[in-house]
CSV table of C-alpha atoms and ligand atoms in Angstrom, one decimal:
chain,number,residue,atom,x,y,z
A,1,MET,CA,62.3,-27.1,-39.3
A,2,ALA,CA,62.6,-30.2,-37.2
A,3,ASP,CA,61.8,-30.0,-33.5
A,4,GLY,CA,64.8,-29.3,-31.3
A,5,GLU,CA,66.9,-28.1,-34.2
A,6,GLN,CA,69.2,-25.3,-33.3
A,7,THR,CA,68.7,-22.2,-35.4
A,8,GLU,CA,70.3,-18.8,-35.3
A,9,PRO,CA,68.2,-16.2,-33.6
A,10,THR,CA,66.5,-13.8,-36.1
A,11,ARG,CA,67.9,-10.3,-36.3
A,12,CYS,CA,66.5,-7.1,-37.8
A,13,ALA,CA,68.1,-3.7,-38.3
A,14,PHE,CA,66.8,-0.5,-39.6
A,15,ILE,CA,69.6,1.1,-41.5
A,16,ALA,CA,69.5,4.7,-42.8
A,17,LEU,CA,71.7,5.6,-45.8
A,18,ILE,CA,72.5,9.2,-45.7
A,19,GLY,CA,74.8,11.3,-47.8
A,20,ALA,CA,75.1,14.3,-50.2
A,21,PRO,CA,72.8,14.2,-53.3
A,22,ASN,CA,74.1,11.9,-56.0
A,23,ALA,CA,76.5,10.0,-53.7
A,24,GLY,CA,74.9,6.7,-54.8
A,25,LYS,CA,72.5,5.9,-51.9
A,26,SER,CA,69.7,4.6,-54.1
A,27,THR,CA,72.1,2.6,-56.3
A,28,LEU,CA,73.6,1.0,-53.2
A,29,ILE,CA,70.1,0.1,-51.8
A,30,ASN,CA,69.2,-1.6,-55.1
A,31,ALA,CA,72.6,-3.5,-55.0
A,32,LEU,CA,72.0,-4.6,-51.4
A,33,VAL,CA,68.4,-5.7,-52.1
A,34,GLY,CA,69.3,-7.3,-55.4
A,35,SER,CA,66.5,-5.7,-57.4
A,36,LYS,CA,65.4,-2.2,-58.3
A,37,VAL,CA,63.4,-0.7,-55.6
A,38,ALA,CA,64.7,2.9,-55.8
A,39,ILE,CA,65.1,5.1,-58.8
A,40,VAL,CA,68.6,6.3,-59.8
A,41,THR,CA,69.6,9.2,-62.1
A,42,PRO,CA,72.7,11.1,-62.8
A,43,LYS,CA,71.0,14.2,-61.5
A,44,VAL,CA,71.2,15.4,-57.9
A,45,GLN,CA,68.1,15.3,-55.6
A,46,THR,CA,66.5,12.3,-57.3
A,47,THR,CA,65.1,10.7,-54.1
A,48,ARG,CA,62.4,12.7,-52.4
A,49,ALA,CA,60.9,10.6,-49.6
A,50,LEU,CA,62.0,7.8,-47.4
A,51,LEU,CA,61.8,4.5,-49.1
A,52,ARG,CA,62.6,1.1,-47.5
A,53,GLY,CA,64.4,-1.6,-49.4
A,54,ILE,CA,64.5,-5.0,-47.7
A,55,ALA,CA,67.5,-7.4,-47.9
A,56,MET,CA,68.1,-10.7,-46.2
A,57,GLU,CA,71.6,-11.7,-45.0
A,58,GLY,CA,71.4,-15.1,-43.3
A,59,ALA,CA,69.0,-14.8,-40.3
A,60,SER,CA,69.2,-11.0,-40.5
A,61,GLN,CA,66.7,-8.8,-42.1
A,62,LEU,CA,68.1,-5.5,-43.3
A,63,VAL,CA,65.6,-2.7,-43.7
A,64,LEU,CA,67.5,-0.1,-45.7
A,65,ILE,CA,66.1,3.4,-45.6
A,66,ASP,CA,66.8,5.3,-48.7
A,67,THR,CA,66.9,9.0,-47.9
A,68,PRO,CA,66.9,12.2,-50.0
A,69,GLY,CA,70.4,13.7,-50.3
A,70,ILE,CA,71.4,16.1,-47.6
A,71,PHE,CA,72.2,19.6,-48.9
A,72,ALA,CA,71.6,23.2,-48.1
A,73,PRO,CA,67.9,23.5,-48.7
A,74,ARG,CA,66.2,26.5,-50.3
A,75,ARG,CA,62.7,25.7,-51.5
A,76,ARG,CA,60.0,24.3,-49.3
A,77,LEU,CA,60.3,20.9,-51.1
A,78,ASP,CA,64.1,20.9,-50.4
A,79,ARG,CA,63.6,21.6,-46.7
A,80,ALA,CA,61.0,18.8,-46.5
A,81,MET,CA,63.5,16.4,-48.1
A,82,VAL,CA,66.4,17.3,-45.8
A,83,THR,CA,64.3,17.1,-42.7
A,84,THR,CA,63.1,13.7,-43.9
A,85,ALA,CA,66.7,12.5,-44.4
A,86,TRP,CA,67.8,13.4,-40.9
A,87,ASP,CA,64.6,11.9,-39.4
A,88,GLY,CA,65.4,8.7,-41.2
A,89,ALA,CA,68.9,8.8,-39.5
A,90,HIS,CA,67.6,9.4,-36.1
A,91,ASP,CA,65.0,6.6,-36.3
A,92,ALA,CA,67.5,3.9,-37.5
A,93,ASP,CA,69.5,1.3,-35.6
A,94,ILE,CA,72.6,1.9,-37.8
A,95,VAL,CA,73.5,4.9,-39.9
A,96,ALA,CA,75.5,4.4,-43.0
A,97,VAL,CA,77.1,7.5,-44.4
A,98,LEU,CA,77.8,7.5,-48.1
A,99,ILE,CA,80.5,9.7,-49.6
A,100,ASP,CA,81.2,10.1,-53.3
A,101,ALA,CA,84.9,9.2,-53.3
A,102,LYS,CA,85.4,11.1,-56.6
A,103,LYS,CA,84.1,14.3,-55.0
A,104,GLY,CA,85.9,13.7,-51.8
A,105,LEU,CA,85.4,15.9,-48.7
A,106,ASP,CA,83.8,18.9,-50.4
A,107,ASP,CA,81.7,21.4,-48.4
A,108,GLU,CA,78.6,19.2,-48.6
A,109,ALA,CA,80.4,16.2,-47.2
A,110,GLU,CA,82.2,18.2,-44.5
A,111,ALA,CA,78.9,19.7,-43.3
A,112,LEU,CA,77.3,16.3,-43.1
A,113,LEU,CA,80.3,14.8,-41.1
A,114,THR,CA,80.1,17.7,-38.7
A,115,LYS,CA,76.4,17.1,-38.0
A,116,LEU,CA,77.0,13.4,-37.3
A,117,ASP,CA,78.0,14.3,-33.7
A,118,GLU,CA,74.3,14.4,-33.0
A,119,VAL,CA,73.8,10.8,-34.3
A,120,ARG,CA,74.1,8.3,-31.4
A,121,GLN,CA,73.7,5.1,-33.3
A,122,PRO,CA,76.6,3.0,-34.7
A,123,LYS,CA,77.9,4.7,-37.8
A,124,VAL,CA,79.4,3.2,-40.9
A,125,LEU,CA,81.4,5.1,-43.5
A,126,ILE,CA,81.0,4.0,-47.1
A,127,LEU,CA,83.2,5.5,-49.7
A,128,ASN,CA,81.4,4.9,-53.0
A,129,LYS,CA,82.4,5.2,-56.6
A,130,VAL,CA,85.9,3.7,-56.0
A,131,ASP,CA,86.0,2.7,-59.6
A,132,LEU,CA,86.6,6.3,-60.4
A,133,VAL,CA,89.4,7.0,-57.9
A,134,GLU,CA,93.0,5.9,-57.3
A,135,LYS,CA,93.7,3.7,-54.3
A,136,THR,CA,96.1,6.1,-52.6
A,137,ARG,CA,93.6,8.9,-52.7
A,138,LEU,CA,91.0,6.6,-51.2
A,139,LEU,CA,93.1,5.8,-48.1
A,140,ALA,CA,93.7,9.5,-47.5
A,141,LEU,CA,90.0,10.2,-47.8
A,142,ALA,CA,89.1,7.4,-45.4
A,143,GLN,CA,91.6,8.8,-42.9
A,144,ALA,CA,90.3,12.4,-43.3
A,145,ALA,CA,86.7,11.4,-42.9
A,146,ASN,CA,87.5,9.3,-39.8
A,147,ASP,CA,89.3,12.2,-38.3
A,148,LYS,CA,86.1,14.3,-38.7
A,149,ALA,CA,83.6,11.8,-37.3
A,150,LYS,CA,83.6,8.6,-35.3
A,151,PHE,CA,82.8,5.6,-37.5
A,152,ASP,CA,82.6,2.0,-36.3
A,153,THR,CA,84.0,0.8,-39.6
A,154,THR,CA,84.8,2.0,-43.2
A,155,PHE,CA,84.0,0.4,-46.5
A,156,MET,CA,85.3,1.2,-50.0
A,157,ILE,CA,82.8,0.1,-52.6
A,158,SER,CA,81.5,0.6,-56.1
A,159,ALA,CA,77.7,0.3,-55.9
A,160,THR,CA,77.4,0.2,-59.7
A,161,LYS,CA,80.0,-2.5,-60.2
A,162,GLY,CA,79.0,-4.4,-57.0
A,163,ASP,CA,82.6,-4.3,-55.6
A,164,GLY,CA,82.4,-4.5,-51.8
A,165,VAL,CA,78.6,-4.6,-51.6
A,166,ALA,CA,78.6,-8.1,-50.2
A,167,ASP,CA,81.0,-7.1,-47.4
A,168,VAL,CA,78.7,-4.2,-46.4
A,169,ARG,CA,75.7,-6.6,-46.3
A,170,LYS,CA,77.6,-9.0,-44.2
A,171,TRP,CA,78.7,-6.4,-41.7
A,172,LEU,CA,75.2,-5.0,-41.4
A,173,GLY,CA,73.8,-8.5,-40.9
A,174,SER,CA,76.2,-9.3,-38.1
A,175,HIS,CA,75.6,-6.0,-36.4
A,176,ALA,CA,71.8,-6.1,-36.5
A,177,PRO,CA,70.1,-6.3,-33.1
A,178,THR,CA,68.4,-9.7,-32.4
A,179,GLY,CA,64.7,-9.5,-32.8
A,180,PRO,CA,61.9,-10.5,-35.1
A,181,TRP,CA,61.8,-9.6,-38.8
A,182,HIS,CA,59.7,-6.7,-39.6
A,183,TYR,CA,58.6,-7.8,-43.1
A,184,PRO,CA,57.9,-11.1,-44.8
A,185,GLU,CA,61.1,-12.7,-45.9
A,186,ASP,CA,60.4,-12.3,-49.7
A,187,GLU,CA,59.4,-8.6,-49.6
A,188,VAL,CA,61.9,-6.3,-51.3
A,189,SER,CA,60.3,-2.9,-50.6
A,190,ASP,CA,57.7,-1.2,-48.4
A,191,ALA,CA,56.4,0.9,-51.2
A,192,PRO,CA,53.2,-0.1,-52.8
A,193,VAL,CA,53.6,-0.9,-56.5
A,194,ARG,CA,51.6,2.2,-57.5
A,195,GLN,CA,54.2,4.3,-55.9
A,196,LEU,CA,57.1,2.4,-57.5
A,197,ALA,CA,55.3,2.9,-60.8
A,198,ALA,CA,55.1,6.7,-60.2
A,199,GLU,CA,58.8,6.7,-59.3
A,200,ILE,CA,59.7,4.9,-62.4
A,201,THR,CA,58.0,7.5,-64.6
A,202,ARG,CA,59.7,10.2,-62.6
A,203,GLU,CA,63.0,8.6,-63.3
A,204,LYS,CA,62.4,8.6,-67.0
A,205,LEU,CA,61.3,12.2,-66.8
A,206,TYR,CA,64.6,13.1,-65.0
A,207,LEU,CA,66.5,11.2,-67.7
A,208,LYS,CA,64.8,12.8,-70.6
A,209,LEU,CA,64.4,16.4,-69.4
A,210,HIS,CA,67.0,18.9,-68.3
A,211,GLN,CA,67.8,21.8,-66.1
A,212,GLU,CA,65.1,22.8,-63.6
A,213,LEU,CA,62.2,21.0,-65.2
A,214,PRO,CA,62.5,17.7,-63.4
A,215,TYR,CA,62.6,19.4,-60.1
A,216,GLN,CA,59.4,21.3,-60.9
A,217,SER,CA,57.5,18.2,-61.7
A,218,THR,CA,56.0,15.3,-59.7
A,219,VAL,CA,54.2,12.1,-60.8
A,220,GLU,CA,51.2,10.4,-59.2
A,221,THR,CA,49.6,7.1,-60.0
A,222,GLU,CA,45.8,7.9,-60.3
A,223,SER,CA,44.5,4.5,-61.0
A,224,TRP,CA,45.7,0.9,-61.2
A,225,THR,CA,43.3,-1.6,-62.7
A,226,GLU,CA,44.0,-5.3,-63.1
A,227,ARG,CA,42.3,-6.6,-66.2
A,228,LYS,CA,40.8,-10.0,-66.9
A,229,ASP,CA,43.4,-10.8,-69.5
A,230,GLY,CA,46.2,-10.4,-66.8
A,231,SER,CA,47.3,-7.0,-68.0
A,232,VAL,CA,47.3,-3.8,-65.9
A,233,ARG,CA,46.0,-0.4,-66.9
A,234,VAL,CA,47.8,2.4,-65.2
A,235,GLU,CA,46.9,6.1,-65.3
A,236,GLN,CA,49.4,8.6,-64.1
A,237,THR,CA,49.5,12.4,-63.9
A,238,ILE,CA,52.6,14.4,-64.3
A,239,TYR,CA,52.3,17.7,-62.5
A,240,VAL,CA,54.3,20.7,-63.7
A,241,GLU,CA,54.3,24.4,-62.6
A,242,ARG,CA,53.7,26.2,-65.8
A,243,ASP,CA,52.1,25.9,-69.2
A,244,SER,CA,55.5,26.3,-70.9
A,245,GLN,CA,56.8,23.3,-68.9
A,246,LYS,CA,53.8,21.2,-70.1
A,247,LYS,CA,54.8,22.0,-73.7
A,248,ILE,CA,58.3,20.7,-73.0
A,249,VAL,CA,57.1,17.5,-71.3
A,250,LEU,CA,54.8,16.8,-74.2
A,251,GLY,CA,57.4,17.6,-76.8
A,252,LYS,CA,56.9,18.2,-80.5
A,253,ALA,CA,53.9,16.2,-81.6
A,254,GLY,CA,53.9,14.5,-78.2
A,255,GLN,CA,57.3,12.8,-78.9
A,256,THR,CA,58.8,13.5,-75.5
A,257,ILE,CA,55.9,12.2,-73.4
A,258,LYS,CA,55.6,9.2,-75.7
A,259,ALA,CA,59.3,8.3,-75.1
A,260,ILE,CA,58.9,8.8,-71.4
A,261,GLY,CA,55.8,6.6,-71.3
A,262,GLU,CA,57.3,3.9,-73.4
A,263,ALA,CA,60.5,3.6,-71.3
A,264,ALA,CA,58.4,3.6,-68.0
A,265,ARG,CA,55.9,1.1,-69.4
A,266,ARG,CA,58.6,-1.3,-70.4
A,267,GLU,CA,60.4,-1.1,-67.1
A,268,LEU,CA,57.3,-1.5,-65.0
A,269,ALA,CA,56.2,-4.5,-67.1
A,270,ASP,CA,59.6,-6.1,-66.5
A,271,ILE,CA,59.3,-5.6,-62.8
A,272,ILE,CA,55.8,-6.8,-62.2
A,273,GLU,CA,56.0,-9.4,-65.0
A,274,LYS,CA,52.7,-8.4,-66.5
A,275,LYS,CA,51.6,-6.5,-69.6
A,276,VAL,CA,51.2,-2.8,-68.8
A,277,HIS,CA,49.0,-0.2,-70.5
A,278,LEU,CA,50.3,3.1,-69.3
A,279,PHE,CA,48.5,6.4,-69.8
A,280,LEU,CA,50.2,9.6,-68.9
A,281,PHE,CA,48.5,13.0,-68.5
A,282,VAL,CA,50.3,16.3,-67.9
A,283,LYS,CA,48.6,18.9,-65.7
A,284,VAL,CA,49.7,22.4,-64.9
A,285,ARG,CA,49.3,23.0,-61.2
A,286,ASP,CA,50.8,26.4,-60.4
A,287,GLY,CA,52.5,26.1,-57.0
A,288,TRP,CA,52.2,22.4,-56.5
A,289,GLY,CA,55.5,22.8,-54.5
A,290,ASP,CA,53.4,24.6,-51.9
A,291,ASP,CA,50.5,22.2,-51.9
A,292,PRO,CA,50.2,19.9,-48.8
A,293,GLU,CA,48.4,17.2,-50.8
A,294,ARG,CA,51.3,16.7,-53.1
A,295,TYR,CA,53.6,16.2,-50.1
A,296,ARG,CA,51.2,13.7,-48.6
A,297,GLN,CA,51.3,11.8,-51.9
A,298,MET,CA,55.1,11.8,-51.9
A,299,GLY,CA,55.2,10.7,-48.2
A,300,LEU,CA,56.8,13.9,-47.0
A,301,GLU,CA,55.9,16.1,-44.1
A,302,PHE,CA,54.7,19.5,-45.2
A,303,PRO,CA,57.0,22.2,-43.7
A,304,LYS,CA,54.9,25.1,-42.4
A,305,GLU,CA,57.2,27.6,-44.2
B,401,GTP,N1,81.0,5.4,-61.4
B,401,GTP,C1,80.1,5.1,-60.5
B,401,GTP,N2,78.9,5.8,-60.5
B,401,GTP,C2,78.0,5.5,-59.5
B,401,GTP,C3,78.3,4.6,-58.5
B,401,GTP,N3,77.2,4.5,-57.7
B,401,GTP,C4,76.3,5.4,-58.2
B,401,GTP,N4,76.7,6.0,-59.3
B,401,GTP,C5,76.0,6.9,-60.2
B,401,GTP,O1,75.8,8.1,-59.5
B,401,GTP,C6,74.6,8.7,-59.9
B,401,GTP,C7,73.7,9.0,-58.7
B,401,GTP,O2,73.3,7.8,-58.1
B,401,GTP,P1,72.0,7.7,-57.1
B,401,GTP,O3,71.9,6.3,-56.6
B,401,GTP,O4,70.8,8.3,-57.8
B,401,GTP,O5,72.5,8.7,-56.0
B,401,GTP,P2,71.6,9.2,-54.7
B,401,GTP,O6,72.7,9.3,-53.6
B,401,GTP,O7,70.5,8.3,-54.4
B,401,GTP,O8,71.1,10.6,-55.1
B,401,GTP,P3,69.9,11.5,-54.6
B,401,GTP,O9,68.7,10.6,-54.6
B,401,GTP,O10,69.8,12.6,-55.6
B,401,GTP,O11,70.3,12.0,-53.2
B,401,GTP,C8,74.0,7.8,-60.9
B,401,GTP,O12,74.3,8.2,-62.2
B,401,GTP,C9,74.6,6.4,-60.6
B,401,GTP,O13,74.7,5.6,-61.7
B,401,GTP,C10,79.5,3.9,-58.5
B,401,GTP,O14,79.9,3.1,-57.6
B,401,GTP,N5,80.4,4.2,-59.5
B,402,MG,MG1,68.5,8.6,-54.3
């Protein structure tokens, strides 16, 4: 920059995306950032901890906080996730509330809107999945949601197709408070690559396994070694609760874990642009859902009860 040149002041906003499980929060973060930083699955409760995706919009840095879906929690892990999601909202400069337009104002969405009274920051309503819904229904839904909670503005978008995403980014950029950027300009996420690697494996696990099993498993990266030939050796452990679950994760003749490992390895290699050697181990840890160390690894507070 030449001396004396007028430049826009930098802006930086922390924006929490909250919403019911499966509303498309992680998909929207990836779309706003422009690369995959958060895992996405058709299953509810995919995101467990706060993850920040970072996007630039002109002179504004948008720090997008992906939160676990807000729902009525039962297990200890669920309670930790919901507390984490609300903490994310209270710490942010702007709160974006995502509603699945296909589902509309169901009990989950209603409960969430009611609790928004406690949120003091500017609030944005984002109706997502508009590709699945007729326009007239959308307008009615936007009206009904705005009657329930006070929003500064409303967007109707499709996070998967990208419709409306640029408008959201632009609005957030122009409403960010002036201030220095929090991260280097070229950073896309605050998560260390080891954590992203564990998340990618967890995504493949969610996609390949069904019913309760994904929820009763967690993945940790145990080691990450850069080798002289430029490739990376990654070792990960998949924790499950019971021996019967371990059998399912392994699959007949190890077929299931092989497929999970292959899909995860390929995606990780794409992202880091290096050859990856991925080694997966499955361990039975009865009650990992009550083990504080597993929460620390996931970046969650451990609820006392
Ligand atoms: N048709 C359609 N599907 C979408 C859209 N956005 C997200 N999805 C799908 O909705 C599912 C859930 O998306 P996620 O991004 O994982 O949702 P989430 O809100 O992060 O979910 P949790 O982490 O479980 O709270 C995935 O199958 C997405 O592909 C959209 O605009 N249109
Ligand atoms: Mg998510």
